XYZ file of C-alpha atoms in Angstrom:
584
model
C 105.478 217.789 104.267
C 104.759 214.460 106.427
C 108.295 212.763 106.615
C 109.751 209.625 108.338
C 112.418 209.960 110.717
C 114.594 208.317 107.903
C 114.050 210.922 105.466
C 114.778 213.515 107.578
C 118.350 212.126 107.979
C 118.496 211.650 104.480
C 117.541 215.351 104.182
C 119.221 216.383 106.585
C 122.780 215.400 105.473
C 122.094 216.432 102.024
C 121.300 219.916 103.568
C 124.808 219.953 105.397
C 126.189 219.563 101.790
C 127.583 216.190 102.179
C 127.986 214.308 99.060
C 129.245 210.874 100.194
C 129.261 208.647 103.164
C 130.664 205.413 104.386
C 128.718 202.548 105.392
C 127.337 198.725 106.539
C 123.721 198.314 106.429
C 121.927 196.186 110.076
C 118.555 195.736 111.149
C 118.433 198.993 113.384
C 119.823 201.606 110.736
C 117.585 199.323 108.113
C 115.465 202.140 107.883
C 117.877 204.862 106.835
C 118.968 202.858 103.962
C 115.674 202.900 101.899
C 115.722 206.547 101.450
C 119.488 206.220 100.141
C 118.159 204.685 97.333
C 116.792 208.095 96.119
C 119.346 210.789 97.256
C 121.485 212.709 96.197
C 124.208 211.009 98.575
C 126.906 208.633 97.347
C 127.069 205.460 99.837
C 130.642 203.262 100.019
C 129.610 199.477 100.967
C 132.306 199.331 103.304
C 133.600 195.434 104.359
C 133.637 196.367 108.221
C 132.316 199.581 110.407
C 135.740 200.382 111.278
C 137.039 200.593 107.518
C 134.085 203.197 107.459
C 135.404 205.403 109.791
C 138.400 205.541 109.089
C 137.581 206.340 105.243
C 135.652 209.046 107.068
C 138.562 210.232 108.677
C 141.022 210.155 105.226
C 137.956 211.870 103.291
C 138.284 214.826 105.955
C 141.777 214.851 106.281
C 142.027 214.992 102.651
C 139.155 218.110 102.450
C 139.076 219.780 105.004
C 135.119 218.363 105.096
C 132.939 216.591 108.011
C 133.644 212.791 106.954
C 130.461 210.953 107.454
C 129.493 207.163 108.333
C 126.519 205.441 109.093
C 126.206 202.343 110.550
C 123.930 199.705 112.827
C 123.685 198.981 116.651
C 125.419 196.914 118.586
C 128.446 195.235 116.902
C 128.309 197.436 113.898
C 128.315 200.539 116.456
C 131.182 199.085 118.123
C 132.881 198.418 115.427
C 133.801 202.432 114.989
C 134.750 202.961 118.782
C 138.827 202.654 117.107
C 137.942 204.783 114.819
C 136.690 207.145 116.998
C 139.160 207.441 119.331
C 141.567 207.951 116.919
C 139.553 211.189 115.240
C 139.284 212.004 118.460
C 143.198 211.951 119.302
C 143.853 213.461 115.821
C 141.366 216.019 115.851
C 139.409 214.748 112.532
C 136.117 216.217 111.993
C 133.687 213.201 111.245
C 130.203 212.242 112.140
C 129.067 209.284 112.912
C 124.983 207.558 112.854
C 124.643 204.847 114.457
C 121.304 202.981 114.495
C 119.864 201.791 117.900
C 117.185 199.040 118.793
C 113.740 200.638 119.480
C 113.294 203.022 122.468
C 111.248 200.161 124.386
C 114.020 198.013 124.178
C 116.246 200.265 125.826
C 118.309 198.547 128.286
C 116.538 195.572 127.976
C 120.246 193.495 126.606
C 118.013 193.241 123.379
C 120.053 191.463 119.917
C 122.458 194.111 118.865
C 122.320 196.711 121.432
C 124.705 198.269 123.187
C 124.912 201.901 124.973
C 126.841 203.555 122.416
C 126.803 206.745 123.576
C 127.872 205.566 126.708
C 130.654 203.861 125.736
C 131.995 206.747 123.285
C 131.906 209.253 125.420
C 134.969 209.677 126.303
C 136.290 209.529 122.305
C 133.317 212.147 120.907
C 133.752 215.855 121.209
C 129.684 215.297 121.598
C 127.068 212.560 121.082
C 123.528 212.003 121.669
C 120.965 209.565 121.877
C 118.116 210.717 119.893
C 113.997 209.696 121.399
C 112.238 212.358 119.410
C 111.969 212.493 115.508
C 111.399 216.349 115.654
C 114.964 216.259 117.045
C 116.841 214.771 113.436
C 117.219 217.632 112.008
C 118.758 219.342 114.565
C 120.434 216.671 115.702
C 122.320 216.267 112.467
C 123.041 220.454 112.032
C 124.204 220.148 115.486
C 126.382 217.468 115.006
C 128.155 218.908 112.111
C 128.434 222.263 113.836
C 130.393 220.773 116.727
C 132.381 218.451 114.429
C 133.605 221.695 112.380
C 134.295 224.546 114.640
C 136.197 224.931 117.304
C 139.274 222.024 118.099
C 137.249 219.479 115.420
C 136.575 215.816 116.049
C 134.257 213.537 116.011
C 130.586 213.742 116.923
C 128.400 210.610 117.593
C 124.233 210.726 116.417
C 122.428 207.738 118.112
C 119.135 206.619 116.291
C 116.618 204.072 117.850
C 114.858 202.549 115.077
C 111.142 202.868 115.743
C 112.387 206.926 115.364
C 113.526 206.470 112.300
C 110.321 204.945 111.379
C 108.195 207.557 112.940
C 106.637 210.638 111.061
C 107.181 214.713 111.331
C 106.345 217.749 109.322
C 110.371 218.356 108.016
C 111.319 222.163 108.203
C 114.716 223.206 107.663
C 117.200 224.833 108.742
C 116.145 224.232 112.409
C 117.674 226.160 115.317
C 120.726 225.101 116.557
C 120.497 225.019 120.870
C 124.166 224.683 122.074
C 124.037 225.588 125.862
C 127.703 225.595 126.723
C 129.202 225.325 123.592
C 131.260 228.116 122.845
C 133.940 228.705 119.788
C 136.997 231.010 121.197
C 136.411 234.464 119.549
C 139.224 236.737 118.371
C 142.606 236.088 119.795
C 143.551 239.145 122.616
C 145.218 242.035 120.916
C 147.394 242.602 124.171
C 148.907 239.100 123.777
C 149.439 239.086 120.170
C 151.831 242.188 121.115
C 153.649 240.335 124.152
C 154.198 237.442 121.413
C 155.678 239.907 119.198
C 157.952 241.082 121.548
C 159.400 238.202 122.361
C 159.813 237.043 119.014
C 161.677 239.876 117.760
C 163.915 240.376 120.879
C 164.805 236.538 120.703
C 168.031 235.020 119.153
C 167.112 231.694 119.092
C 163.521 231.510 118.328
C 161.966 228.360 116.966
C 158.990 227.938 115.193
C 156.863 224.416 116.826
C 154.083 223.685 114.232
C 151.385 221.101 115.014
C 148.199 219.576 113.660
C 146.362 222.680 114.389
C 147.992 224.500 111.279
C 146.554 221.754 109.092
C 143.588 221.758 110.125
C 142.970 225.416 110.329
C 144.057 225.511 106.824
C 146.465 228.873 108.028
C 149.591 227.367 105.981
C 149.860 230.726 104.050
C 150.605 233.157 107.202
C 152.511 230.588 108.632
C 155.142 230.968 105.821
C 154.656 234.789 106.353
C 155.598 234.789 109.839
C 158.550 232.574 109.432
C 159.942 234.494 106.361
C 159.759 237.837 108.515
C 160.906 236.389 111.784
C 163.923 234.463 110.476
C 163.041 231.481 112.803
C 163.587 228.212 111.782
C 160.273 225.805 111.944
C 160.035 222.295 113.085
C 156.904 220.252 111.799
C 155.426 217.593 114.170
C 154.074 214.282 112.874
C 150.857 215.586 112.757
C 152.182 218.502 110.748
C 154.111 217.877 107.601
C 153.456 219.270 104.835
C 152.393 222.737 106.425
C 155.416 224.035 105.277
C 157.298 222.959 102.673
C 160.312 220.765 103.534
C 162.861 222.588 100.329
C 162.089 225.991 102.369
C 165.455 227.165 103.942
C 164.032 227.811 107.168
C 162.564 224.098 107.240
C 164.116 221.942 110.085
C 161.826 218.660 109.182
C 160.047 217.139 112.501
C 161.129 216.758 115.959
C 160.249 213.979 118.330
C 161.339 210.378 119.356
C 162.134 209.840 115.432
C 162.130 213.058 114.589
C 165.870 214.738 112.609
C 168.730 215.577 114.855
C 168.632 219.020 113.778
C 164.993 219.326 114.741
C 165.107 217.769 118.135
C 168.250 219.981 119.263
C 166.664 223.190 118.012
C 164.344 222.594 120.422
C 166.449 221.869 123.325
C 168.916 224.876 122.074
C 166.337 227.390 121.865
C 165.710 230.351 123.655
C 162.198 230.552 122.285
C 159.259 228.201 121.278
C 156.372 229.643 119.610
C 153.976 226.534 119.408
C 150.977 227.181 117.096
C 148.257 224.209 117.323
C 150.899 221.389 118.990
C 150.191 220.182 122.513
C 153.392 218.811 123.538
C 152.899 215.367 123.714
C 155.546 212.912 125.140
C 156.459 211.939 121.483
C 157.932 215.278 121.177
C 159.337 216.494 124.304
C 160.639 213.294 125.036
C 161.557 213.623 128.789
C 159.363 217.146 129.905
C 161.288 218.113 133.088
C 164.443 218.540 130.598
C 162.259 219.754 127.523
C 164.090 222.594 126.423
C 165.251 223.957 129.567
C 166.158 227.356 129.038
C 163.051 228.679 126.342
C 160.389 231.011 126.887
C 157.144 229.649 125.968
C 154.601 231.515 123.608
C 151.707 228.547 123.151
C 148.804 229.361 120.326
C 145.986 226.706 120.225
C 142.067 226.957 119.260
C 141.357 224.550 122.376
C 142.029 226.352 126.314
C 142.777 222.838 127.855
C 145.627 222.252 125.691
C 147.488 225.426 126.904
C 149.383 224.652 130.016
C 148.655 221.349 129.899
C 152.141 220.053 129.571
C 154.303 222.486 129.360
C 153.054 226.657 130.899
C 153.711 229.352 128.756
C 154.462 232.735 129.197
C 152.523 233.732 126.964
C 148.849 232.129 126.084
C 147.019 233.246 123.089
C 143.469 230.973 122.805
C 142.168 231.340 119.011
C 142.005 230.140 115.723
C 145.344 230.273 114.453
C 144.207 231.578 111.081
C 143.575 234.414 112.902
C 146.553 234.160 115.443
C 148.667 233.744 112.345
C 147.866 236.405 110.415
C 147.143 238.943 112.889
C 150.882 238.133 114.588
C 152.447 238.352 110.938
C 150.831 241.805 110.951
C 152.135 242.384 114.029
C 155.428 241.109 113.450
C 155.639 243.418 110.049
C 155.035 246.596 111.952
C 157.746 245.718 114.572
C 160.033 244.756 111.666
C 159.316 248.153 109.574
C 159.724 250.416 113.277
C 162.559 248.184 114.815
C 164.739 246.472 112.328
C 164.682 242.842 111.294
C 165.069 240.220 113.531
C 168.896 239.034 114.875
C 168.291 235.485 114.071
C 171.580 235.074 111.645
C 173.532 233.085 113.608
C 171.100 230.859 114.839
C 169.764 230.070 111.257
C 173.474 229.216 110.515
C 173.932 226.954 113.307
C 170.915 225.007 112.823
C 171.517 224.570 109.360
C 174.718 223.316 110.032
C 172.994 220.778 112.288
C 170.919 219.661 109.637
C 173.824 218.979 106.774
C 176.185 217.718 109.481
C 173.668 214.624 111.018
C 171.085 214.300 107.877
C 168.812 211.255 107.903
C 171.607 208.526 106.677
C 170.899 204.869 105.688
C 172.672 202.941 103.195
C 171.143 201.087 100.560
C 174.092 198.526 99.086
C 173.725 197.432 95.320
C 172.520 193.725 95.429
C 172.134 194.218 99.655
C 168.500 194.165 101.260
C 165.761 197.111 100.138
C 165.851 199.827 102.585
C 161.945 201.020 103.203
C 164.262 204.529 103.058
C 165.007 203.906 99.748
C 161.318 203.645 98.303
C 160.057 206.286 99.995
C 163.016 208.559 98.650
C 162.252 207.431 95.086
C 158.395 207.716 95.557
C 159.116 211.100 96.737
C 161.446 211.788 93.820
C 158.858 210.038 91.105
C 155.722 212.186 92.421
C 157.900 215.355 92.863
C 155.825 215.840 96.347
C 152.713 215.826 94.378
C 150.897 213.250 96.367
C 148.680 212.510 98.957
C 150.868 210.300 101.124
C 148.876 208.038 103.807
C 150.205 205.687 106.469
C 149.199 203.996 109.831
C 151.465 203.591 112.651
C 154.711 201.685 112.998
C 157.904 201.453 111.318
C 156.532 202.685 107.685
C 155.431 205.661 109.392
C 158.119 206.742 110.416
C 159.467 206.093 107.476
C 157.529 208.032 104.968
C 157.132 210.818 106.946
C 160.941 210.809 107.294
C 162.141 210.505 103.873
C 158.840 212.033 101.877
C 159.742 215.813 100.840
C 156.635 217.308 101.623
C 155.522 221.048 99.966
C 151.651 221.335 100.555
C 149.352 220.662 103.272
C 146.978 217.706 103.417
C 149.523 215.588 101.952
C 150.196 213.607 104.764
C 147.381 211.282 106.371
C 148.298 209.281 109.432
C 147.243 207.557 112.713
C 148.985 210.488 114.965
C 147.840 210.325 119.020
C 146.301 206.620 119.010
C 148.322 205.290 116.787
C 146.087 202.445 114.931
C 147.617 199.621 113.075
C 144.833 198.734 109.919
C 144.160 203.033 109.360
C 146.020 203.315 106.082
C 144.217 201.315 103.021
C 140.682 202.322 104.600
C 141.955 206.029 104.970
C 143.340 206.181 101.520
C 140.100 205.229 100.079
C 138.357 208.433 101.689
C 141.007 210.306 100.305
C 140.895 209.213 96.992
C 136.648 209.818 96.969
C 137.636 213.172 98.717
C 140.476 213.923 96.343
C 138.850 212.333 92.672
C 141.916 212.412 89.905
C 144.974 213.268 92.497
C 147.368 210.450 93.313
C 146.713 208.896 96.447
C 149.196 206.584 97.946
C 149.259 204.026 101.358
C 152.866 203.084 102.594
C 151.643 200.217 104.789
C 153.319 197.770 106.983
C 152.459 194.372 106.653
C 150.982 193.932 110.265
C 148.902 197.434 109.600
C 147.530 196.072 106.003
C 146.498 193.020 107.204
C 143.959 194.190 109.640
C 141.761 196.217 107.208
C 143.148 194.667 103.990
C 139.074 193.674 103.179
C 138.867 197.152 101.950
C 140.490 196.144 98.780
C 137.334 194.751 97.806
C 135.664 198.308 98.290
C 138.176 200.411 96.563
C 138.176 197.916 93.621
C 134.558 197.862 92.954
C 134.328 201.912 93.038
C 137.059 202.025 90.729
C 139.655 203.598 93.243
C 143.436 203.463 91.936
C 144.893 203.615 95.239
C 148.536 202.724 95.730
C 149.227 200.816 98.176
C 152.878 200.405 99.308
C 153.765 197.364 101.786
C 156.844 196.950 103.642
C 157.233 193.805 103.969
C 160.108 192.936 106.828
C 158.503 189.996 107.993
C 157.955 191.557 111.135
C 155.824 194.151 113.290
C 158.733 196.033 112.861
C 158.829 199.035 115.218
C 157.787 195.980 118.379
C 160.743 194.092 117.071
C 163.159 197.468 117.268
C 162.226 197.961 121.060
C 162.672 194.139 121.982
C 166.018 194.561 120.224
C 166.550 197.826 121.837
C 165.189 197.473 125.231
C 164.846 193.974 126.002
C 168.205 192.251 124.926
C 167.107 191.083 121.654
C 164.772 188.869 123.145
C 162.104 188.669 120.506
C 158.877 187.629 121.052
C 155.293 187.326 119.101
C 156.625 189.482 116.277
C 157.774 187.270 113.591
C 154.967 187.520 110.864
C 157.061 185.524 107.873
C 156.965 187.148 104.437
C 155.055 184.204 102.458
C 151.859 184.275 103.932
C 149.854 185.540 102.607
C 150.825 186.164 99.399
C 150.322 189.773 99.012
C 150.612 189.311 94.976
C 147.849 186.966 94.497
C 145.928 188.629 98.046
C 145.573 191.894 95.507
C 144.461 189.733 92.555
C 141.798 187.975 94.516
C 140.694 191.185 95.921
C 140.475 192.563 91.707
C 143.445 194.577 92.031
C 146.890 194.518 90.096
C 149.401 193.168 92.800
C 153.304 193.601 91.783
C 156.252 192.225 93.930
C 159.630 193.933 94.289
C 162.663 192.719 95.892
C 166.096 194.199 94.651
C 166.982 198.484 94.812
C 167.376 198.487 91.211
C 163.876 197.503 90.579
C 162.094 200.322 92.705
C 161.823 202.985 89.610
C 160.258 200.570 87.561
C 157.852 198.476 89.694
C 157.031 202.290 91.104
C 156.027 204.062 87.554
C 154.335 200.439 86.698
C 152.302 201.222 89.360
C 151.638 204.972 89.505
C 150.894 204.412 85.622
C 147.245 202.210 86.541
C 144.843 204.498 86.769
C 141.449 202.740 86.985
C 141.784 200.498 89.830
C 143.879 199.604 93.357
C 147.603 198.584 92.909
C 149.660 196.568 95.642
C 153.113 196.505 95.425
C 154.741 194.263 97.998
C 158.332 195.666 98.733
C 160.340 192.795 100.617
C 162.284 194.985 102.762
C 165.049 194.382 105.274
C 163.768 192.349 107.708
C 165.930 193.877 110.587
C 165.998 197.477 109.884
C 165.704 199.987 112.663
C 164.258 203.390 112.480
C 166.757 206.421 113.522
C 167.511 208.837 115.194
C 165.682 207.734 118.027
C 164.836 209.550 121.781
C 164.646 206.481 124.120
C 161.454 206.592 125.844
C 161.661 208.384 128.877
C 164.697 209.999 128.306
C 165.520 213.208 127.783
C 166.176 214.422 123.521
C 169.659 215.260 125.044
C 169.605 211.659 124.655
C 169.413 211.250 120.694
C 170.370 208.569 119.072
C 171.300 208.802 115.580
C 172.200 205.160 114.268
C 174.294 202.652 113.486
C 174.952 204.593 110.320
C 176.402 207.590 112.491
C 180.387 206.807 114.238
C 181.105 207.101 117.755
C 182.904 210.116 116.987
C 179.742 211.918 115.103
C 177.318 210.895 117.875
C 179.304 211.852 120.506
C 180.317 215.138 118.995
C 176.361 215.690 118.482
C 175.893 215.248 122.253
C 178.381 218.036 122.781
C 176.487 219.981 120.345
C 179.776 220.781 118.446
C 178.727 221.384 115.067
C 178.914 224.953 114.003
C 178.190 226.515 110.677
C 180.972 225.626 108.360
């Protein structure tokens, strides 16, 4: 069957079993949009390229899926390079098409070209620039491949558009030519054991979980290895929700704002076992002092991660749904020949950690609203049962803090790059990814304003998203580290609450806005709005307009260096520098 270059894409996605996809029509991906018409494939009219990729990015978050967006050339193109790089940080599986001006053009600085591929390549785990039709089809089964196995990310498909316009004879599936490419294969049996070893000889092990656990979907033997190891488990950012924060053994997340108990099980420890984390500076604050006196077991899908930051003594390259289970079995022999692990002590001690220097903040009857505060009662109203999304700032931080978290692929969020503007677009490819489940943006009000056009989208496809803004006034987390770090001398971060007006900004947009400004209004304006069901909801919380985010590991500095708050005495934080708590 004869076929144009367009169909073939069209065909082509519908063969990869991709049911939706996120877009903005132009003059060089023109062509792909005729055959739309017809397929099976639902398209979202995004308002800009970059709201489509990161709706992309929330619908594969949300699925475990390849998120998919399809855009034009130049500008449009361009337009998803943010969006990219933060996939790429995050390790998001998502594929983009981007149209391209005709292959004669080519370098000629025709309107609305620019070298995408050239420009993404260092934010793609592949891309390609395709000159052939014949090639679409395995250009596109390629491109999904990559984005799905392996470390996933993001994989860029380049279409000029006299090849979209050209004809074939279609044929699928076509054969997939991946010189190079290569998926790790079974993790070494040998290693497993050394791993094993260590973690049942050690008396101060600690579990470090990372992204890699979500996105391996390998939640279940994770819980399995902690239950028969007796180690307590930290949660990065990038992890929450993959394991559940009531579990005894849970320690919450480590990190720059991460809980005091986490942070100085880390430093305490005389074991890490790090399954899909990378140590990044956010976590180990100040690496020369990172946990000075802990043996290293690092498990990650990707080679270049291990070592990278921090060597280990032992390195186990796999896909930790494998790794997990196969060192749970492990571990379960050792337990049944050896005796359970001697962890006792150490479990007691952190614990005591954790109920001596909780998260504190204090929300005063008739005083400011505390951000805290609404994400502790939207965590109480949803009983955990929601897909929580947020970008990067001060409400991050927040809602990853105070959210009690019990299943994976709960938590959305702008991780490595850390992009203001990812939450409302984000939210809306979870809520197409997740149809009937509550989805729910907590949004600052420098993040919402920089992709708040997506309103308009969610609202004509009849998404009820929830979208939370704290509203300080302020880009809040800038205005902490000027107050911090550079004597209170604030600059360029005064936004003003009044404009816009985030009420009648929803209304315009054709969604229900709702305005809250007083603690003893939270339950109500919250159920009000969890209650609307058929399209977007914006509730603007006016929240303290000078609160900080603690505990906090200066930059630089070592997590020796915690500090836990203004709502913490002298006494307490000095006492937590000795590490005096016991279990009492």
């Amino acid at each position: 069957m004869e076929v144009t270059g367009a169909q073939a894409l069209v065909r082509s996605l519908e063969c990869q079993g991709t049911d939706v996809v996120f877009g903005l029509p132009g003059g060089a991906i023109l062509p792909a949009y005729d055959p739309l018409r017809s397929s099976s494939l639902r398209h979202v009219l995004v308002r800009h390229e970059q709201g489509a990729g990161h709706a992309a990015e929330g619908y594969a978050w949300a699925t475990g899926r390849v998120g998919v967006c399809l855009v034009t050339s130049g500008p449009g193109a361009t337009n998803l390079v943010t969006a990219l790089a933060d996939a790429y940080m995050d390790s998001v599986p998502i594929v983009a098409i981007t149209g391209q001006v005709p292959t004669a053009m080519i370098g000629t600085d025709a309107f609305q070209e620019s070298d995408i591929t050239g420009i993404t390549g260092p934010i793609t785990k592949h891309n390609e620039l395709v000159t052939d039709v014949e090639r679409i089809p395995a250009a596109i089964a390629e491109a999904f491949h990559i984005a799905a196995t392996g470390r996933p990310g993001p994989v860029l498909v380049d279409l000029p558009k006299d090849i979209l316009q050209s004809q074939f004879t279609w044929s699928w599936p076509p054969e997939l030519d991946l010189p190079g490419y290569k998926v790790p294969g079974e993790p070494d049996a040998g290693l497993i054991e050394q791993a094993t070893r260590l973690l049942h000889q050690a008396r101060k092990p600690v579990l470090y979980v990372g992204g890699g656990v979500i996105k391996s979907d390998s939640h279940a033997p994770l819980l399995e290895l902690a239950e028969l190891t007796q180690a307590p488990v930290v949660t990065t950012l990038m992890a929450r929700g993959a394991f559940p924060d009531s579990h005894p053994l849970a320690l919450g997340m480590p990190g720059m704002h991460g809980v005091y108990a986490a942070v100085t099980a880390l430093q305490e420890c005389d074991l890490i076992v790090a399954l899909g984390a990378r140590f990044d500076d956010r976590v180990t604050g100040k690496l020369a002092a990172f946990a000075p006196n802990a043996k290293v077991v690092h498990a990650d899908i990707d080679p270049a991660e291990i070592g990278k930051n921090r060597r280990p003594d032992v390195a186990i390259v796999g896909d930790l749904r494998t790794v997990l289970a196969d060192l749970a079995a492990a571990m379960r022999a050792e337990v049944a020949a050896n005796g359970p692990t001697d962890t006792a002590e150490w479990v007691a001690i952190t614990d005591g950690w954790r109920r001596s220097y909780p998260l504190r903040y204090t929300q005063d009857v008739g005083g400011p609203l505390k951000p805290q505060h609404v994400v502790e009662r939207l965590s109480a109203l949803t009983g955990g049962d929601a897909v929580v999304v947020a970008g990067v700032g001060q409400h991050q931080m927040h809602a990853s803090q105070h959210y009690a978290f019990t299943k994976p692929r709960s938590w959305i969020n702008s991780g490595g790059l850390g992009t203001m503007g990812f939450a409302v677009p984000a939210a809306m490819g979870a809520q197409i990814g997740r149809p009937g489940e509550l989805v729910v943006a907590i949004d600052g009000d420098g993040c919402f304003q920089m992709t708040a056009q997506e309103l308009a989208t969610c609202a004509i496809e009849g998404l009820p998203i929830k979208v939370l803004i704290f509203n300080n006034g302020f880009l809040g987390m800038v205005r902490q580290w000027q107050e911090l770090f550079y004597e209170e001398r604030y600059s360029e971060v005064h936004l003003g609450t009044t404009i816009p007006d985030y009420v009648k900004l929803a209304e315009a947009y054709g969604c229900v806005g709702l305005r809250c400004e007083q603690a003893d209004d939270v339950d109500a304006v919250l159920e009000k709005a969890l209650a609307i069901s058929d399209v977007p909801t914006v509730v603007d919380f006016r929240t303290h307009d000078a609160e900080g985010v603690f505990p906090m590991v200066p930059v630089g500095r070592s997590n020796d260096d915690i500090v836990l708050g203004p709502e913490f005495t002298a006494a307490e934080q000095q006492a937590a520098a000795r590490r005096e708590v016991l279990a009492r």
